[in-house]
Tab-separated table of C-alpha atoms and ligand atoms in Angstrom:
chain	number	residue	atom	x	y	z
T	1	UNK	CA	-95.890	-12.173	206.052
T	2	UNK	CA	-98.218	-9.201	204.729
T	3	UNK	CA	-97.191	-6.132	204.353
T	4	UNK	CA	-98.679	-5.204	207.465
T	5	UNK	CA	-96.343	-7.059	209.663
T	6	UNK	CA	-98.667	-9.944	210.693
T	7	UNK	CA	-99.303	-13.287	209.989
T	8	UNK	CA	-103.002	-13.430	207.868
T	9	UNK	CA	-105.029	-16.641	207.789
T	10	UNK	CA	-105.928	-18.313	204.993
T	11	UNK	CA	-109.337	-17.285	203.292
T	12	UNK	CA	-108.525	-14.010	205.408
T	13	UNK	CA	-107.848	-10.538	203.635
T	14	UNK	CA	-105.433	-8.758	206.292
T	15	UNK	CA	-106.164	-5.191	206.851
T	16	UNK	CA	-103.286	-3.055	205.396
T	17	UNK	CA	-101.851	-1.089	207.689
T	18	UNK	CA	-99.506	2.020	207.308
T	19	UNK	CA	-95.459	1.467	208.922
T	20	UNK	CA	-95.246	4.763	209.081
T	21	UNK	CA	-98.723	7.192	210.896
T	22	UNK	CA	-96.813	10.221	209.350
T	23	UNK	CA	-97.897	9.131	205.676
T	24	UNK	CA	-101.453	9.018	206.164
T	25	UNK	CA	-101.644	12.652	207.785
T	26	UNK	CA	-103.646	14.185	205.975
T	27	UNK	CA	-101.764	17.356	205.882
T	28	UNK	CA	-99.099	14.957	204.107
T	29	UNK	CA	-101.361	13.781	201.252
T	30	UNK	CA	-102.672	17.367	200.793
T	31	UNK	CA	-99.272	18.437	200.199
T	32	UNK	CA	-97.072	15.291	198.822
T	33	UNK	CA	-99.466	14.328	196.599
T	34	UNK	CA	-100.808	17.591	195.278
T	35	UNK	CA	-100.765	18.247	191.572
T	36	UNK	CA	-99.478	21.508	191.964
T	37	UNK	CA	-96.364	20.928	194.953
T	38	UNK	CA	-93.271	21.097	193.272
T	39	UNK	CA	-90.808	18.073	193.065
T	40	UNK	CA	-87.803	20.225	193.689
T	41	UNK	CA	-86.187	20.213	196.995
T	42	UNK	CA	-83.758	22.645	198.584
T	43	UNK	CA	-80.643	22.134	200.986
T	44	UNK	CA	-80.978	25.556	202.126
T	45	UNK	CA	-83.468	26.860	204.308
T	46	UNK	CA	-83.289	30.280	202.835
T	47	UNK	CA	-85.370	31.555	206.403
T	48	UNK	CA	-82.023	30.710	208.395
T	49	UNK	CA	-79.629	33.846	208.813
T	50	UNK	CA	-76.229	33.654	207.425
T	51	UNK	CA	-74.437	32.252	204.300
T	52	UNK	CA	-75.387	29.061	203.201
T	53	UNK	CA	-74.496	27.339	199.752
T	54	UNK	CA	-76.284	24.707	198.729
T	55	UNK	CA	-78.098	23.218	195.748
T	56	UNK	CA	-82.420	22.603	194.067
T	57	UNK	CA	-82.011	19.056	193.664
T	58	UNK	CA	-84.216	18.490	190.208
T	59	UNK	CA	-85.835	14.971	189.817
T	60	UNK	CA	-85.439	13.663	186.161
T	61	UNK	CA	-84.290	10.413	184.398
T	62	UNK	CA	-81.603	9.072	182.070
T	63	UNK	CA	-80.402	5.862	180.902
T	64	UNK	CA	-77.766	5.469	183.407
T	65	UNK	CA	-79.544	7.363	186.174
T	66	UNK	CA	-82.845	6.338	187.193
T	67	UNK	CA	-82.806	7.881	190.127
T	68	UNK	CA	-81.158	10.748	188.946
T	69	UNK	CA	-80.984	14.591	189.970
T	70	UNK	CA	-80.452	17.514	188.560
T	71	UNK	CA	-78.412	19.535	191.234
T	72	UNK	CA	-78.851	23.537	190.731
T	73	UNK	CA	-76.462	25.444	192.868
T	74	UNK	CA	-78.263	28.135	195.088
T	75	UNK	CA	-76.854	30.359	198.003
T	76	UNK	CA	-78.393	32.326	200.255
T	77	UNK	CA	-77.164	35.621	201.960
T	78	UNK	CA	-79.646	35.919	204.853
T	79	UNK	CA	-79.117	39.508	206.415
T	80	UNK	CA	-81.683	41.009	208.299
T	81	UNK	CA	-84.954	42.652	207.514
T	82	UNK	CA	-84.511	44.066	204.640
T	83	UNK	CA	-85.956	43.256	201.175
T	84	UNK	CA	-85.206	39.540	199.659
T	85	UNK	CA	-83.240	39.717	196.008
T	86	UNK	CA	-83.330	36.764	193.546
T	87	UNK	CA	-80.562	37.711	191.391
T	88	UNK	CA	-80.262	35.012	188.829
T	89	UNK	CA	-78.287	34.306	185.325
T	90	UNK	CA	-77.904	31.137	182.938
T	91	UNK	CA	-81.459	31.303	181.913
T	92	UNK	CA	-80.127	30.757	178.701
T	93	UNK	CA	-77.212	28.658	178.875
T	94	UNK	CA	-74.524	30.535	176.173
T	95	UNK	CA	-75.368	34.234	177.927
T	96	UNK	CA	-71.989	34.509	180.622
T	97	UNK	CA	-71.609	37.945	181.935
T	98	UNK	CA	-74.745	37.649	184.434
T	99	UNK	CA	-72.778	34.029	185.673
T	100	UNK	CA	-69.385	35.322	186.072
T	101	UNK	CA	-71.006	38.880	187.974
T	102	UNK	CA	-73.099	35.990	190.267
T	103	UNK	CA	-70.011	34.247	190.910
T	104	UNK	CA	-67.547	37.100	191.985
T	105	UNK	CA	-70.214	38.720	193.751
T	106	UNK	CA	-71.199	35.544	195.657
T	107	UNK	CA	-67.324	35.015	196.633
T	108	UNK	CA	-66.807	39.544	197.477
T	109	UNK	CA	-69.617	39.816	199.676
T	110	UNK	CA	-69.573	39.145	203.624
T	111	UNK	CA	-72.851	38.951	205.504
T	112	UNK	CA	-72.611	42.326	207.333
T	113	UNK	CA	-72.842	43.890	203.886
T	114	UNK	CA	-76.398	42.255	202.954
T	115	UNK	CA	-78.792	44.265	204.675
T	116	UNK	CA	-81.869	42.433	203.562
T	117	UNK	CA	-81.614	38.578	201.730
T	118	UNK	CA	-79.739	37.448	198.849
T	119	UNK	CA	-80.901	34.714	196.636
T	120	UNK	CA	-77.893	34.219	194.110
T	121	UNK	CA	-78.644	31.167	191.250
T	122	UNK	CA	-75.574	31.593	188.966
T	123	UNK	CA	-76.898	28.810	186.517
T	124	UNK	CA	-80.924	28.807	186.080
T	125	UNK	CA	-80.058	26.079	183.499
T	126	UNK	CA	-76.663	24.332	184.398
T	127	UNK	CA	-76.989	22.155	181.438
T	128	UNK	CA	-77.614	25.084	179.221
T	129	UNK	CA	-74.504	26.854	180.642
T	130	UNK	CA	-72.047	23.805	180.507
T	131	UNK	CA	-73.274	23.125	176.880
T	132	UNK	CA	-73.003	27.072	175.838
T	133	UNK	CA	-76.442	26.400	174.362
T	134	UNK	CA	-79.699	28.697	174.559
T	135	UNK	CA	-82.224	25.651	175.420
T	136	UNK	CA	-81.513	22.815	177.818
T	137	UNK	CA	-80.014	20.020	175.901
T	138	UNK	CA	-81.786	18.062	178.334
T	139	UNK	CA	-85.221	18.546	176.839
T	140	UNK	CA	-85.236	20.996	173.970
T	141	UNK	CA	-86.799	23.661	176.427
T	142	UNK	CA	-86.487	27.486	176.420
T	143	UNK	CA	-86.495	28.035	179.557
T	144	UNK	CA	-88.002	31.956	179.015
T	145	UNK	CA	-90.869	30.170	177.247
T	146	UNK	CA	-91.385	27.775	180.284
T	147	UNK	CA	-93.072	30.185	182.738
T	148	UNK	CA	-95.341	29.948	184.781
T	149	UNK	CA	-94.022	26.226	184.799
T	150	UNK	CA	-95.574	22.815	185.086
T	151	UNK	CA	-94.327	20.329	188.031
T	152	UNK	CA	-95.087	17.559	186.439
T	153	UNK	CA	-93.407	18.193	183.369
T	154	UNK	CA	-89.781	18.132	181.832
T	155	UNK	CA	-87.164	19.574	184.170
T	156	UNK	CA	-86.764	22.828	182.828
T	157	UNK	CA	-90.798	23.298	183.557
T	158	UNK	CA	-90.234	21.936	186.806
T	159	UNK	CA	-87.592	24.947	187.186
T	160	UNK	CA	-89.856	27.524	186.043
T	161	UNK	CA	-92.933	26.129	188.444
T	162	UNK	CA	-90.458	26.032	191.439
T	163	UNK	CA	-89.531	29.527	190.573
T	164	UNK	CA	-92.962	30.731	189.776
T	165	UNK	CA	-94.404	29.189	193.056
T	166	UNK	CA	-91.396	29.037	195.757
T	167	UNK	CA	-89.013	31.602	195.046
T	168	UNK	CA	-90.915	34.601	193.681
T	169	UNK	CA	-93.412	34.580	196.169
T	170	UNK	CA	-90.151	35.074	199.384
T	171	UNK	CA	-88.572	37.848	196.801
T	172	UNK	CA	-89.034	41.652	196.307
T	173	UNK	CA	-86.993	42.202	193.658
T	174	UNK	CA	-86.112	40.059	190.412
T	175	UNK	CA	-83.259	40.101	188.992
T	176	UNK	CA	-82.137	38.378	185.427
T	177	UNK	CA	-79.149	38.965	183.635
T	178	UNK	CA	-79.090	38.328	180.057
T	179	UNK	CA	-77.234	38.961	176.562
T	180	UNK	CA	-78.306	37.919	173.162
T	181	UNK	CA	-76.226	34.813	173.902
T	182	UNK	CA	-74.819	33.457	170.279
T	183	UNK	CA	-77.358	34.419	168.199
T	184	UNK	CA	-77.423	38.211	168.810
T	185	UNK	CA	-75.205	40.522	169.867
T	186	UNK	CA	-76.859	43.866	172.310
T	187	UNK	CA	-75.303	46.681	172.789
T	188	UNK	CA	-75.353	46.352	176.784
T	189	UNK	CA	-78.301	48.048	178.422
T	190	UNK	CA	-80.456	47.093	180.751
T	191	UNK	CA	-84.193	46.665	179.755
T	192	UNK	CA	-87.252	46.161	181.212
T	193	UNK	CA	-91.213	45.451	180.147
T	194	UNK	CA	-93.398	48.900	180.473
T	195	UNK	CA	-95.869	47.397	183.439
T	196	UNK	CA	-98.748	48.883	183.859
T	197	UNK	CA	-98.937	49.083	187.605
T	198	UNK	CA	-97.486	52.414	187.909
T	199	UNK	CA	-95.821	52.070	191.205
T	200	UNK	CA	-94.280	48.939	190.303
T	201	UNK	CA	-92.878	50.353	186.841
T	202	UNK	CA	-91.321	53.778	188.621
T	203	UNK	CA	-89.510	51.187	190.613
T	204	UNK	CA	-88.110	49.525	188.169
T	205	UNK	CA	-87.166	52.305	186.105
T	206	UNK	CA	-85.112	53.118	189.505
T	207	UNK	CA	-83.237	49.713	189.150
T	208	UNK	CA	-82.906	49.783	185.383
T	209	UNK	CA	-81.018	53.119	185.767
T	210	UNK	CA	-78.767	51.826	189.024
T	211	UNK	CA	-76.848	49.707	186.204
T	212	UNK	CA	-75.463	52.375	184.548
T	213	UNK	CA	-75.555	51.880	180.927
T	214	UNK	CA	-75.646	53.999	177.795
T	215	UNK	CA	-79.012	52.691	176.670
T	216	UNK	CA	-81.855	51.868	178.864
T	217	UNK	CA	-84.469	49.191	176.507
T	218	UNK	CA	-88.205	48.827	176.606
T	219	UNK	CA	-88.525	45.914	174.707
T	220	UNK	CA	-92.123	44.221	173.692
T	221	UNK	CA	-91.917	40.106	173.506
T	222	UNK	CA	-92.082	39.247	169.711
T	223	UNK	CA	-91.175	35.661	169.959
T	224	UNK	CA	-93.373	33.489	172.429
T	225	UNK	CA	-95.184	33.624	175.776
T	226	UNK	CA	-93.817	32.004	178.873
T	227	UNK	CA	-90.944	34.610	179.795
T	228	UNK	CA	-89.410	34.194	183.529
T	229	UNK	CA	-89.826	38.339	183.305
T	230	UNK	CA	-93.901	38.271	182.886
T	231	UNK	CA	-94.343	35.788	185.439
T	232	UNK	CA	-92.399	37.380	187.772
T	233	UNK	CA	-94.052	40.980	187.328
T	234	UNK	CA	-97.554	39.461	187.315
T	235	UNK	CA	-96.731	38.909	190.817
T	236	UNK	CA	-95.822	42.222	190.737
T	237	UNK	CA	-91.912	41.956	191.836
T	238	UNK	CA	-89.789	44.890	190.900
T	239	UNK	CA	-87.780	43.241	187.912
T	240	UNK	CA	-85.014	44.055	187.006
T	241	UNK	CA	-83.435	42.492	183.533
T	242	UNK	CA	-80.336	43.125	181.001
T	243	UNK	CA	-78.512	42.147	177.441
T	244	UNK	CA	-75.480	42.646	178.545
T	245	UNK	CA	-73.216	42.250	174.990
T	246	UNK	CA	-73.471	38.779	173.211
T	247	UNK	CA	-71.344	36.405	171.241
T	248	UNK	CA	-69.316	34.167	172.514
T	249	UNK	CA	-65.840	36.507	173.345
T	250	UNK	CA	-66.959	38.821	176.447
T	251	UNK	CA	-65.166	41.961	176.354
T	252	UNK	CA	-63.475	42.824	179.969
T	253	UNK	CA	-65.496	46.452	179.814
T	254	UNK	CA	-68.784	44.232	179.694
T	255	UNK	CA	-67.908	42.139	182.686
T	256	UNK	CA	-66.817	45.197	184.337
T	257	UNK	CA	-70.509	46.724	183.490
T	258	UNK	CA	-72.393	44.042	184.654
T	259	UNK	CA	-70.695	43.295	187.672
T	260	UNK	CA	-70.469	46.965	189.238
T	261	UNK	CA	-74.398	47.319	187.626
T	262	UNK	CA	-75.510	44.767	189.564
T	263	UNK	CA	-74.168	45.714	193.075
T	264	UNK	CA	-75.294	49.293	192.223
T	265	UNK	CA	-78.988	48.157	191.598
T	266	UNK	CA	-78.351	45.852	194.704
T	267	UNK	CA	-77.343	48.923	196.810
T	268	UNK	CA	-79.964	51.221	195.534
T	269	UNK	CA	-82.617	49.042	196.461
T	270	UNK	CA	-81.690	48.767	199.823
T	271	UNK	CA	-80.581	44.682	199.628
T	272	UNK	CA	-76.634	45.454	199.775
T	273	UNK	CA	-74.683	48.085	201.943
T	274	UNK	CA	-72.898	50.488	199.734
T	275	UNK	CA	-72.411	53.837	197.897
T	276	UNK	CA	-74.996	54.213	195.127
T	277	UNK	CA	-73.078	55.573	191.957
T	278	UNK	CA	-75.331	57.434	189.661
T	279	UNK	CA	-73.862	58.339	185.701
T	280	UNK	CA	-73.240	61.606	186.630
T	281	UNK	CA	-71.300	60.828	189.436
T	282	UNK	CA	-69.047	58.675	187.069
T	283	UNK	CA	-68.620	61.913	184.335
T	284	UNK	CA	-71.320	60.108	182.164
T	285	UNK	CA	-73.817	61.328	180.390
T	286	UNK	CA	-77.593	60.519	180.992
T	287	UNK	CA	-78.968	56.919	180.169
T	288	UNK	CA	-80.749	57.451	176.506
T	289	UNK	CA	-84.347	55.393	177.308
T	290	UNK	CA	-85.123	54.090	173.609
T	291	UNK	CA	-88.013	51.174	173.060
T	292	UNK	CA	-88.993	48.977	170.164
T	293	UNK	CA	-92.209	48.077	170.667
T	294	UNK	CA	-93.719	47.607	167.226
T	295	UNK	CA	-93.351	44.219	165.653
T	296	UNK	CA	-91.729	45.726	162.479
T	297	UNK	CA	-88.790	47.302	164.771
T	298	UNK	CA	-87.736	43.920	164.772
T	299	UNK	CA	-86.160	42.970	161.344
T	300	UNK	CA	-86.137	39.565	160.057
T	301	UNK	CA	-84.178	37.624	157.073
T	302	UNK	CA	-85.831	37.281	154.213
T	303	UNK	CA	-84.086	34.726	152.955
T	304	UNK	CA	-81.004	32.313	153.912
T	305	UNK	CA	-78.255	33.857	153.009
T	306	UNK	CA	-74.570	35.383	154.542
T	307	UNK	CA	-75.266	38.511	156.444
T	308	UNK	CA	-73.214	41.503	156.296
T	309	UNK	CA	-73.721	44.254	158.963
T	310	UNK	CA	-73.469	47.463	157.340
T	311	UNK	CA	-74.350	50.042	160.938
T	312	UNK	CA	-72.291	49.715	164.190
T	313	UNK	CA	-74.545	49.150	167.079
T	314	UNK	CA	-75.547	52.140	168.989
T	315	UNK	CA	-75.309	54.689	165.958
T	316	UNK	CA	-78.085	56.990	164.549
T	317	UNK	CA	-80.307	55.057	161.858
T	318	UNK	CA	-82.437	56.847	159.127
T	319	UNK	CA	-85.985	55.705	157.421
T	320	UNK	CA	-84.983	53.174	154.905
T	321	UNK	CA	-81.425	52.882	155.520
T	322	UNK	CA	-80.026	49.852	155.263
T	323	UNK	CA	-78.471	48.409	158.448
T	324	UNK	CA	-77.041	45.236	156.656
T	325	UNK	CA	-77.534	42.807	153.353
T	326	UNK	CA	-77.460	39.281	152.765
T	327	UNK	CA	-75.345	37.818	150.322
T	328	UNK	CA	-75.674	34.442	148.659
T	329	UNK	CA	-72.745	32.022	148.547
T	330	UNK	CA	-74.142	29.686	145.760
T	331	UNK	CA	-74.998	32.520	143.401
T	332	UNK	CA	-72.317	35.481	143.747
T	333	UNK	CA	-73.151	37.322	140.651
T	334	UNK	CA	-76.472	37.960	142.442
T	335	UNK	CA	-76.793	41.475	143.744
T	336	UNK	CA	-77.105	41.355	147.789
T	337	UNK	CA	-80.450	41.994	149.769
T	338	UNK	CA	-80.625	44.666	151.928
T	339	UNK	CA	-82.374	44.672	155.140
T	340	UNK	CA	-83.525	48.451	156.029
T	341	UNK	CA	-84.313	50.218	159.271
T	342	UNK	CA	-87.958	50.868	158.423
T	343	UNK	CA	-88.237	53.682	160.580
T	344	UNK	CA	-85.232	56.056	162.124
T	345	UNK	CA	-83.916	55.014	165.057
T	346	UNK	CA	-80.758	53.524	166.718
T	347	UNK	CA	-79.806	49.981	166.090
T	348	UNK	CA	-79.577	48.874	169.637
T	349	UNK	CA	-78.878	44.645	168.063
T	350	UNK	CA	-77.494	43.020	165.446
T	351	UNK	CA	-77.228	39.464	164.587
T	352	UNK	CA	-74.325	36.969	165.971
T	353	UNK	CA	-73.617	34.660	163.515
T	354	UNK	CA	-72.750	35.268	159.708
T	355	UNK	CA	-75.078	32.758	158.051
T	356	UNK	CA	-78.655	33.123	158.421
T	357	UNK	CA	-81.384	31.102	158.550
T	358	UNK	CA	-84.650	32.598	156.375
T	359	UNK	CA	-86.676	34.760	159.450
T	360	UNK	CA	-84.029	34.868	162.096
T	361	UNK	CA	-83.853	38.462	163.679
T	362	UNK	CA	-80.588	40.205	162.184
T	363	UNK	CA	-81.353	43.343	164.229
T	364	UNK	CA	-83.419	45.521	166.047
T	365	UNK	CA	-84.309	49.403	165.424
T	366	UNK	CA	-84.939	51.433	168.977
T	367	UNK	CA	-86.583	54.533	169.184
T	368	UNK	CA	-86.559	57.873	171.864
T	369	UNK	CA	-88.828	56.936	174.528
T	370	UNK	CA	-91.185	60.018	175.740
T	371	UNK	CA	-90.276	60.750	179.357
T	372	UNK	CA	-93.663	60.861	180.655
T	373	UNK	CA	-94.637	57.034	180.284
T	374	UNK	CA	-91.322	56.515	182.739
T	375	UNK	CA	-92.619	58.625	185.574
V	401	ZN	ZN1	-81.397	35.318	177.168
């Protein structure tokens, strides 16, 4: 037999036929065996109304699994007309309070209160997440440095294209919840990149307000290209992003931030039914808008050493105060290094961990943003 079903005679080359018409459509081999179609599949069809949970199955390989996929949990909240919110946390796998506000939102809501549709990925990275670690221990990858994505590359590019090319283009609004996951610890704000479409940034200066928090952060991208954030505003979503805490022990008060800030943005931009809650309805005072957008606002070790905070986050900083020193385990009679604000400001992070690694950020200076670039 051939592979064409028939008997062939000998000295005869039997035509080779296709089983199956559908695979030589040429629709099919435009999009199956383009370069550029993702390999991820979904078991939602996030154009049906009504709840469904389901899961981006993720092709990749391991020794016992050769036929192996990564399964990415994914539900939809299909409403009505209204805008489409992909509200996602995990990106980096040891950041929690965007998971846990994912979860218990996912579980609260009931479809009559989604006015528009709700994209919820709790765990951008499940590996990440179950391994408390920034990058995927599956292949090393950041996934914030893996945008716009490759599909034919390791799974956490695959991600990033499926996201860059499938789920951006359905959404209005972009929503990613971080903290400074081990490494760094925030004081919670939400932040946000200063766009330069206009439009676009007064919108999301409207959704980085709905969450409510002391400090509102511009923030300029000082380590790598490749952030889920850029990709997503190129494309010119409204995006909406936090660091929400960090370390390992979440206080309650930062869950309880990060879950009532996220239905609030939700609500005020028309994806959730609800009463919008400004700060001065809750007796607060007004968001401060601070931004650290020069390289040096960012301070770095100088050396390895044991780092000693010496400025609680969210207090005043002078010009050439110090905001912590290093100290040096193997040579204690040497007098500790001090690592200085290098302009006034408000320390707005600090670093996680005691011992430092020569040139990892131990914090970050903010300054008083002028009003007029946020209108
Ligand atoms: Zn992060």
């Amino acid at each position: 037999m051939t592979n064409d079903g028939s008997h062939a005679k000998m000295g005869q080359i039997s035509p080779v036929r296709p089983t199956d018409p559908i695979e030589f459509h040429p629709d099919f081999l435009l999009k199956e065996l383009s370069v550029e179609k993702s390999p991820v599949r979904a078991s939602v069809d996030f154009d049906r109304p009504g709840i469904q949970h389901g899961n981006l199955y993720v092709p990749y390989s391991y020794n016992l699994g050769g036929w192996a996929n990564m399964m990415l949990p994914v539900t939809v909240l299909n409403g009505g007309k209204g805008p489409t919110a992909l509200v996602m946390g995990g990106n980096h796998g040891d950041e929690y309070p965007g998971p846990v506000a994912i979860l218990n939102l996912m579980r609260q809501l009931k479809l009559e209160e989604v006015l528009g549709r709700l994209i919820l990925i709790p765990a951008l990275s499940p590996p990440a997440v179950k391994a408390s670690t920034r990058l995927s221990p599956l292949d090393g990858k950041n996934m914030n440095r893996s945008f716009p994505g490759n599909p034919q590359g390791t799974v956490t590019e695959m991600i990033a294209h499926y996201l860059t090319t499938v789920l951006f283009p359905m959404a209005d609004i972009v929503v990613d919840n971080h903290t400074g996951g081990r490494s760094v610890d925030f004081y919670p704000c939400a932040h946000m990149h200063l766009v330069a479409d206009l439009n676009q940034r007064k919108k999301m200066v409207g959704g980085t307000l709905a969450w409510n928090t002391d400090f509102a952060f511009l923030y300029a991208d000082i380590a790598g290209t490749g952030l889920l954030p850029v990709e997503a505003e190129r494309q010119g979503k409204i995006v909406i992003t936090t660091e929400m805490g960090g370390g390992e022990c979440i206080p309650a008060r930062v869950h309880r931030m990060c879950q009532s800030g996220l239905r609030n943005v939700l609500v005020h931009l028309g994806v959730l039914q609800g009463e919008f809650q400004t700060r001065a309805d809750l007796g607060l005072a007004p968001t401060r808008w601070v931004q650290s957008l020069d390289w040096q606002d960012y301070r770095f070790a100088p050396e390895s050493g044991l780092y000693e905070a010496l400025v609680d986050l969210g207090s005043d900083v002078a010009a050439d105060q110090p905001v912590g020193q290093l100290h040096f385990i193997e040579c204690p009679q040497r007098p500790p290094v001090k690592v200085v604000a290098p302009t006034a400001g408000v320390l707005l992070a600090t670093r996680g961990p005691s011992m430092v690694a020569q040139g990892d950020c131990v914090a970050c200076i903010a300054h008083d943003v002028d009003p007029k670039i946020l209108a």
